[in-house]
Short mmCIF file of C-alpha atoms and ligand atoms in Angstrom, two decimals:
data_model
loop_
_atom_site.label_atom_id
_atom_site.label_comp_id
_atom_site.label_asym_id
_atom_site.label_seq_id
_atom_site.Cartn_x
_atom_site.Cartn_y
_atom_site.Cartn_z
CA MET A 1 19.74 19.51 13.93
CA LEU A 2 20.97 15.79 13.23
CA GLY A 3 21.76 13.51 16.25
CA SER A 4 20.96 16.09 18.96
CA THR A 5 18.10 15.57 21.33
CA GLN A 6 17.55 19.28 22.32
CA PRO A 7 16.07 21.53 21.83
CA THR A 8 12.49 20.46 21.01
CA ILE A 9 11.47 22.49 18.07
CA HIS A 10 7.77 23.44 18.14
CA THR A 11 5.98 24.33 15.11
CA GLY A 12 2.58 25.61 14.84
CA ALA A 13 1.82 25.80 18.43
CA ASP A 14 -0.68 28.51 18.71
CA HIS A 15 -1.23 28.51 22.50
CA ASP A 16 -5.11 28.46 22.06
CA MET A 17 -5.79 27.22 25.66
CA SER A 18 -9.31 26.13 24.44
CA LYS A 19 -8.01 23.46 22.47
CA PRO A 20 -6.77 20.11 23.54
CA LYS A 21 -2.92 19.55 23.54
CA VAL A 22 -1.41 16.97 21.39
CA PHE A 23 2.21 15.98 20.90
CA VAL A 24 3.31 14.80 17.32
CA THR A 25 6.66 12.99 17.37
CA ARG A 26 7.84 13.93 14.07
CA ALA A 27 6.93 16.33 11.05
CA ILE A 28 4.43 14.25 9.10
CA PRO A 29 3.34 15.73 5.98
CA GLU A 30 1.40 19.09 6.13
CA ALA A 31 -1.77 17.62 5.07
CA GLY A 32 -2.21 15.62 8.32
CA LEU A 33 -0.59 18.36 10.64
CA ALA A 34 -3.11 21.09 9.27
CA MET A 35 -5.95 18.83 10.10
CA VAL A 36 -4.61 18.23 13.69
CA ARG A 37 -3.86 22.15 14.16
CA GLU A 38 -7.50 22.93 13.32
CA VAL A 39 -8.65 21.25 16.51
CA ALA A 40 -5.69 21.00 18.55
CA GLU A 41 -2.77 22.97 20.23
CA ALA A 42 -0.05 21.01 18.50
CA LYS A 43 3.52 20.58 19.36
CA VAL A 44 5.61 18.78 16.78
CA TRP A 45 9.10 17.32 17.20
CA SER A 46 10.57 18.52 13.95
CA GLU A 47 14.05 17.01 14.41
CA GLN A 48 15.33 14.07 12.00
CA LEU A 49 15.91 11.65 14.80
CA PRO A 50 13.00 10.53 17.02
CA PRO A 51 12.54 12.52 20.39
CA PRO A 52 14.08 10.61 23.29
CA LYS A 53 11.68 8.64 25.46
CA SER A 54 12.22 11.25 28.28
CA VAL A 55 10.80 13.94 25.94
CA ILE A 56 7.84 11.93 25.12
CA ILE A 57 7.11 11.40 28.52
CA GLU A 58 7.35 14.91 29.42
CA GLU A 59 5.24 15.92 26.70
CA VAL A 60 2.43 13.46 27.09
CA ARG A 61 2.14 14.68 30.67
CA LYS A 62 0.34 17.78 29.42
CA CYS A 63 -1.39 16.06 26.38
CA GLU A 64 -4.60 14.47 25.50
CA GLY A 65 -3.54 13.13 22.20
CA LEU A 66 -0.15 11.65 20.98
CA LEU A 67 0.59 11.06 17.35
CA SER A 68 3.55 8.57 17.27
CA LEU A 69 5.72 6.82 14.78
CA LEU A 70 7.00 3.29 14.66
CA THR A 71 10.25 4.69 15.89
CA ASP A 72 8.66 5.57 19.25
CA THR A 73 8.12 3.05 22.04
CA ILE A 74 4.79 3.73 23.56
CA ASP A 75 4.62 1.67 26.82
CA THR A 76 3.16 1.67 30.12
CA GLU A 77 5.80 4.15 31.33
CA VAL A 78 4.49 6.66 28.64
CA MET A 79 0.83 6.02 29.28
CA GLU A 80 1.34 6.27 33.14
CA ALA A 81 2.75 9.85 32.46
CA GLY A 82 -0.03 10.71 29.97
CA GLU A 83 -2.76 10.73 32.51
CA ASN A 84 -5.06 12.77 30.34
CA LEU A 85 -4.48 10.62 27.20
CA LYS A 86 -7.27 9.76 25.27
CA VAL A 87 -5.81 8.59 21.78
CA ILE A 88 -2.65 7.30 20.48
CA SER A 89 -2.58 7.53 16.67
CA ASN A 90 0.29 5.72 15.10
CA TYR A 91 1.58 7.17 11.68
CA ALA A 92 1.87 3.34 10.23
CA VAL A 93 -0.07 0.33 9.87
CA GLY A 94 2.11 -1.64 12.10
CA TYR A 95 1.51 -0.95 15.75
CA ASN A 96 4.13 -3.28 17.48
CA ASN A 97 5.75 -0.14 19.05
CA ILE A 98 2.74 0.41 21.19
CA ASP A 99 1.68 -1.75 24.20
CA VAL A 100 -1.90 -2.03 22.99
CA GLN A 101 -3.03 -3.95 25.92
CA ALA A 102 -1.84 -1.45 28.41
CA ALA A 103 -3.57 1.28 26.21
CA THR A 104 -6.75 -0.64 26.52
CA GLU A 105 -6.63 -1.17 30.07
CA ARG A 106 -6.33 2.49 30.61
CA GLY A 107 -9.02 3.43 28.20
CA ILE A 108 -6.86 4.93 25.54
CA TYR A 109 -7.73 4.33 21.82
CA VAL A 110 -5.14 3.35 19.44
CA GLY A 111 -5.38 4.18 15.79
CA ASN A 112 -3.15 2.91 12.83
CA THR A 113 -3.33 3.61 9.00
CA PRO A 114 -4.35 0.36 7.06
CA GLY A 115 -5.23 0.22 3.52
CA VAL A 116 -3.58 3.42 2.15
CA LEU A 117 -0.18 1.79 1.88
CA THR A 118 -1.14 -1.53 0.51
CA ASP A 119 -0.20 -1.12 -3.02
CA THR A 120 2.80 1.03 -2.29
CA THR A 121 4.36 -1.50 0.13
CA ALA A 122 3.43 -4.40 -2.31
CA ASP A 123 5.27 -2.23 -5.02
CA MET A 124 8.33 -2.12 -3.05
CA ALA A 125 8.46 -5.96 -2.06
CA TRP A 126 8.05 -6.41 -5.95
CA ALA A 127 10.90 -4.11 -6.71
CA LEU A 128 13.27 -5.88 -4.03
CA LEU A 129 12.27 -9.16 -5.42
CA MET A 130 13.14 -8.07 -8.92
CA ALA A 131 16.27 -6.29 -7.88
CA ALA A 132 17.49 -9.31 -5.82
CA GLY A 133 16.56 -11.82 -8.57
CA ARG A 134 18.01 -9.87 -11.41
CA ARG A 135 21.15 -8.25 -9.38
CA ILE A 136 19.86 -4.93 -10.23
CA VAL A 137 22.18 -3.16 -7.51
CA GLU A 138 25.10 -5.14 -8.29
CA GLY A 139 24.77 -4.37 -11.94
CA ASP A 140 24.73 -0.59 -11.01
CA ASN A 141 27.64 -0.74 -8.83
CA TYR A 142 29.39 -2.84 -11.63
CA VAL A 143 28.98 0.04 -13.96
CA ARG A 144 29.93 2.87 -11.87
CA ALA A 145 32.98 1.12 -10.73
CA LEU A 146 33.99 1.26 -14.48
CA LYS A 147 34.02 -2.66 -14.79
CA TRP A 148 31.77 -2.56 -17.80
CA LYS A 149 34.10 -3.75 -20.74
CA THR A 150 31.94 -5.79 -23.00
CA TRP A 151 28.86 -7.75 -23.42
CA GLU A 152 29.74 -11.12 -21.43
CA PRO A 153 27.79 -14.46 -21.71
CA GLN A 154 27.89 -15.16 -18.05
CA LEU A 155 27.91 -11.67 -16.46
CA LEU A 156 25.70 -11.23 -13.47
CA LEU A 157 23.36 -14.16 -14.08
CA GLY A 158 20.31 -14.09 -12.01
CA THR A 159 16.99 -15.70 -11.58
CA ASP A 160 13.86 -15.46 -13.70
CA VAL A 161 10.87 -14.07 -11.83
CA CYS A 162 8.51 -14.90 -14.74
CA GLU A 163 7.04 -18.30 -14.27
CA ALA A 164 8.94 -18.77 -10.74
CA THR A 165 7.36 -20.05 -7.53
CA LEU A 166 6.50 -17.26 -5.06
CA GLY A 167 5.80 -18.03 -1.26
CA ILE A 168 3.81 -15.34 0.46
CA VAL A 169 3.92 -15.63 4.33
CA GLY A 170 0.83 -13.72 5.60
CA LEU A 171 -1.93 -13.30 3.19
CA GLY A 172 -3.36 -9.99 4.51
CA ARG A 173 -3.97 -6.95 2.35
CA ILE A 174 -0.24 -6.56 1.42
CA GLY A 175 0.35 -10.45 0.73
CA GLN A 176 -2.75 -10.35 -1.45
CA ALA A 177 -1.39 -7.32 -3.42
CA VAL A 178 1.83 -9.01 -3.79
CA ALA A 179 -0.13 -11.94 -5.20
CA ARG A 180 -1.84 -9.88 -7.67
CA ARG A 181 1.46 -8.52 -8.94
CA ALA A 182 2.80 -12.21 -9.17
CA GLN A 183 -0.19 -13.15 -11.38
CA GLY A 184 1.34 -10.72 -14.06
CA PHE A 185 4.39 -12.71 -14.11
CA ASP A 186 2.70 -16.19 -14.46
CA MET A 187 4.06 -17.32 -11.31
CA ARG A 188 2.93 -20.30 -9.03
CA ILE A 189 1.86 -18.59 -5.84
CA LEU A 190 1.85 -20.37 -2.70
CA TYR A 191 0.80 -18.97 0.70
CA TYR A 192 0.74 -19.72 4.31
CA ASP A 193 -1.13 -17.91 6.91
CA MET A 194 -2.50 -18.78 10.37
CA VAL A 195 -5.98 -18.42 8.84
CA ARG A 196 -6.86 -20.23 5.53
CA ASN A 197 -9.03 -18.19 3.21
CA GLU A 198 -10.63 -20.40 0.60
CA GLU A 199 -12.31 -17.55 -1.10
CA ILE A 200 -9.11 -15.53 -1.79
CA GLU A 201 -7.55 -18.78 -2.82
CA LYS A 202 -10.13 -18.95 -5.57
CA SER A 203 -10.03 -15.38 -6.40
CA LEU A 204 -6.36 -14.80 -6.51
CA GLY A 205 -5.27 -18.49 -7.79
CA VAL A 206 -3.17 -19.08 -4.76
CA GLU A 207 -2.59 -22.34 -3.04
CA PHE A 208 -2.47 -22.79 0.82
CA VAL A 209 0.65 -24.89 2.19
CA GLN A 210 2.16 -25.28 5.39
CA LEU A 211 5.11 -22.99 6.13
CA ASP A 212 7.65 -25.72 5.65
CA ASP A 213 6.20 -26.76 2.43
CA LEU A 214 6.13 -23.11 1.13
CA LEU A 215 9.79 -22.70 2.10
CA ARG A 216 10.81 -25.96 0.27
CA GLN A 217 8.77 -25.10 -2.88
CA SER A 218 9.28 -21.47 -3.49
CA ASP A 219 12.01 -19.56 -5.50
CA PHE A 220 10.92 -16.32 -3.66
CA VAL A 221 9.56 -16.04 -0.24
CA SER A 222 8.08 -12.79 0.73
CA LEU A 223 7.06 -11.94 4.32
CA HIS A 224 3.80 -10.04 5.05
CA CYS A 225 3.00 -10.90 8.47
CA PRO A 226 2.80 -8.69 11.67
CA LEU A 227 5.57 -8.95 14.26
CA THR A 228 4.19 -10.78 17.25
CA ASP A 229 5.62 -13.39 19.72
CA GLU A 230 4.85 -16.08 17.27
CA THR A 231 6.32 -14.41 14.35
CA THR A 232 9.54 -13.49 15.96
CA HIS A 233 12.37 -15.30 14.37
CA LEU A 234 9.83 -16.98 12.32
CA ILE A 235 12.69 -17.53 9.69
CA GLY A 236 15.76 -18.76 11.18
CA ALA A 237 18.58 -21.24 10.28
CA ARG A 238 16.42 -24.21 9.99
CA GLU A 239 13.98 -22.26 7.51
CA PHE A 240 16.95 -21.14 5.45
CA GLU A 241 18.03 -24.91 5.09
CA LEU A 242 14.54 -25.72 3.80
CA MET A 243 14.61 -22.79 1.37
CA GLY A 244 17.75 -24.05 -0.37
CA PRO A 245 20.41 -22.61 -2.51
CA GLU A 246 18.42 -21.29 -5.47
CA SER A 247 15.85 -19.20 -3.30
CA TYR A 248 15.41 -15.64 -2.19
CA LEU A 249 14.04 -14.00 0.92
CA ILE A 250 12.23 -10.68 0.81
CA ASN A 251 11.24 -9.00 3.99
CA THR A 252 9.05 -5.82 4.04
CA SER A 253 7.13 -6.51 7.25
CA ARG A 254 9.23 -6.21 10.34
CA GLY A 255 12.98 -7.02 10.89
CA PRO A 256 12.57 -9.27 13.86
CA VAL A 257 10.48 -11.69 11.84
CA VAL A 258 13.87 -12.96 10.49
CA ASP A 259 16.86 -14.22 12.51
CA GLU A 260 19.41 -11.73 11.05
CA ALA A 261 22.46 -13.71 12.25
CA ALA A 262 21.26 -16.86 10.53
CA LEU A 263 20.38 -14.84 7.60
CA TYR A 264 23.91 -13.51 7.34
CA GLU A 265 25.26 -17.10 7.49
CA ALA A 266 22.88 -18.23 4.99
CA LEU A 267 23.66 -15.51 2.47
CA ARG A 268 27.40 -15.72 3.08
CA ASP A 269 27.50 -19.64 2.54
CA ASN A 270 25.27 -19.42 -0.23
CA LYS A 271 22.48 -21.63 1.44
CA ILE A 272 20.11 -19.11 -0.27
CA ARG A 273 20.82 -16.99 -3.31
CA GLY A 274 19.83 -13.80 -2.04
CA ALA A 275 17.65 -11.64 -0.05
CA GLY A 276 15.88 -8.27 -0.31
CA LEU A 277 15.20 -6.16 2.96
CA ASP A 278 13.47 -3.14 3.74
CA VAL A 279 13.60 -3.70 7.57
CA THR A 280 16.03 -5.25 9.99
CA GLU A 281 16.07 -6.45 13.46
CA VAL A 282 17.62 -3.29 14.73
CA GLU A 283 16.82 -0.05 12.97
CA PRO A 284 18.84 1.68 11.60
CA ILE A 285 20.93 -1.41 10.88
CA PRO A 286 24.13 -1.10 12.85
CA ASP A 287 27.12 0.48 10.94
CA ASP A 288 29.20 -2.74 11.70
CA SER A 289 26.51 -5.18 10.71
CA PRO A 290 28.23 -8.02 8.55
CA LEU A 291 25.12 -7.99 6.29
CA LEU A 292 26.27 -4.57 4.86
CA LYS A 293 29.35 -6.53 3.44
CA LEU A 294 27.37 -9.09 1.33
CA ASP A 295 26.85 -8.71 -2.65
CA ASN A 296 23.76 -10.90 -2.68
CA LEU A 297 21.69 -8.56 -0.35
CA VAL A 298 19.65 -5.59 -1.47
CA ILE A 299 18.78 -3.42 1.42
CA CYS A 300 16.67 -0.21 1.89
CA PRO A 301 16.05 2.01 4.90
CA HIS A 302 12.29 1.06 5.87
CA ILE A 303 10.81 2.89 2.85
CA ALA A 304 8.23 0.65 1.61
CA SER A 305 5.38 3.12 2.16
CA ALA A 306 7.32 6.12 1.15
CA SER A 307 5.71 7.55 -1.80
CA PHE A 308 4.53 11.19 -1.91
CA LYS A 309 0.86 10.20 -2.43
CA THR A 310 0.88 7.48 0.41
CA ARG A 311 2.67 9.46 3.16
CA ASN A 312 0.14 12.06 2.50
CA LYS A 313 -2.83 9.58 2.81
CA MET A 314 -1.17 8.12 5.99
CA ALA A 315 -0.94 11.45 7.49
CA THR A 316 -4.49 12.41 7.07
CA MET A 317 -5.45 8.99 8.23
CA ALA A 318 -3.28 9.46 11.54
CA ALA A 319 -4.83 12.88 11.79
CA GLU A 320 -8.45 11.77 11.34
CA ASN A 321 -7.84 9.11 14.20
CA LEU A 322 -6.29 11.70 16.54
CA VAL A 323 -8.81 14.08 16.15
CA ALA A 324 -11.72 11.51 16.46
CA GLY A 325 -10.23 10.45 19.60
CA LEU A 326 -9.93 13.80 21.03
CA GLN A 327 -13.51 14.55 20.34
CA GLY A 328 -14.68 11.37 21.83
CA LYS A 329 -15.69 9.99 18.61
CA PRO A 330 -14.98 6.38 17.26
CA LEU A 331 -11.56 6.25 15.49
CA PRO A 332 -11.84 5.63 11.69
CA ASN A 333 -9.22 2.98 12.22
CA CYS A 334 -8.94 1.73 15.67
CA VAL A 335 -6.99 -1.34 16.83
CA ASN A 336 -8.67 -1.54 20.24
CA PRO A 337 -12.24 -0.52 19.93
CA ASP A 338 -12.83 -2.26 23.14
CA ALA A 339 -10.93 0.29 25.00
CA VAL A 340 -13.48 2.19 27.57
CA PRO A 341 -12.32 5.68 28.23
C1 DGY B 1 3.91 0.65 8.49
O1 DGY B 1 2.88 1.30 8.27
O2 DGY B 1 3.79 -0.19 9.38
C2 DGY B 1 5.14 0.59 7.81
O3 DGY B 1 6.11 -0.22 8.39
C3 DGY B 1 5.60 2.12 7.70
O4 DGY B 1 4.78 2.51 6.72
#
């Protein structure tokens, strides 16, 4: 039932009172749900849109475990309601939707799903980079609009990816996986990260530079940093000026890392040549966003990890974290192991 908030649809709740109760905020792949149901009485919100916060609060009152998505804001208010909450397992590697400090203070473990989505996300960054550089979506639209009349010497000219310079902002797992893809395209690879890693520099053939230098020198800038206070609007008007009119911005990290109003102006005024986004400041992007009118933007609905295989792996990983937390065992992937239940 699209758009409705009622009723909550429960699937698989088997009313076994001996089992701990958990709330799963969306129908994740069955591989994970089955594991959860083995050990817990699971209530699953199975609508397309996320449960309203009031529903999450109501549900966590009765629960020991919560399996959340990046669309759920899990803050102090939710945790106060969840007096018996032992574990919050996020179905994502990012966990900026959760107030981890508040969880730690309350002795609630928080789990995430790192590693399994690295290559799938790097593939998506690469697809956006290629699509923006070689104008794939514009070409597709052109053909479907029946504008293809002949081969033209100057039709839809783009930018070579091969031998271009790539600037990776954030050389974590996903940033490194993107660098590996760039090797195959004979690119010069620059990176900026808060922590320099000379070992990885050698093994991947990447050069560390300061952010401003990376922006000045790169043809393609790809963002792979987490969303924190420091990275919010890391890329704005000043940074687009540094990037220059032949460059592209690719963002598969989190939308607010980019100042979207500044991005719009940079794309509109050709201060940069193009962009590929899988994430936006507000998700879903508002219907009236001016970005949607631009041809030099390729945009997707936060699907970087969306392959059958990876979403299944994320589901089992999130389930493993949830089950471990319910059973008082260490979470296989815990972001706050210092929490004391
Ligand atoms: C994540 O895991 O953080 C991605 O944004 C969605 O898979």
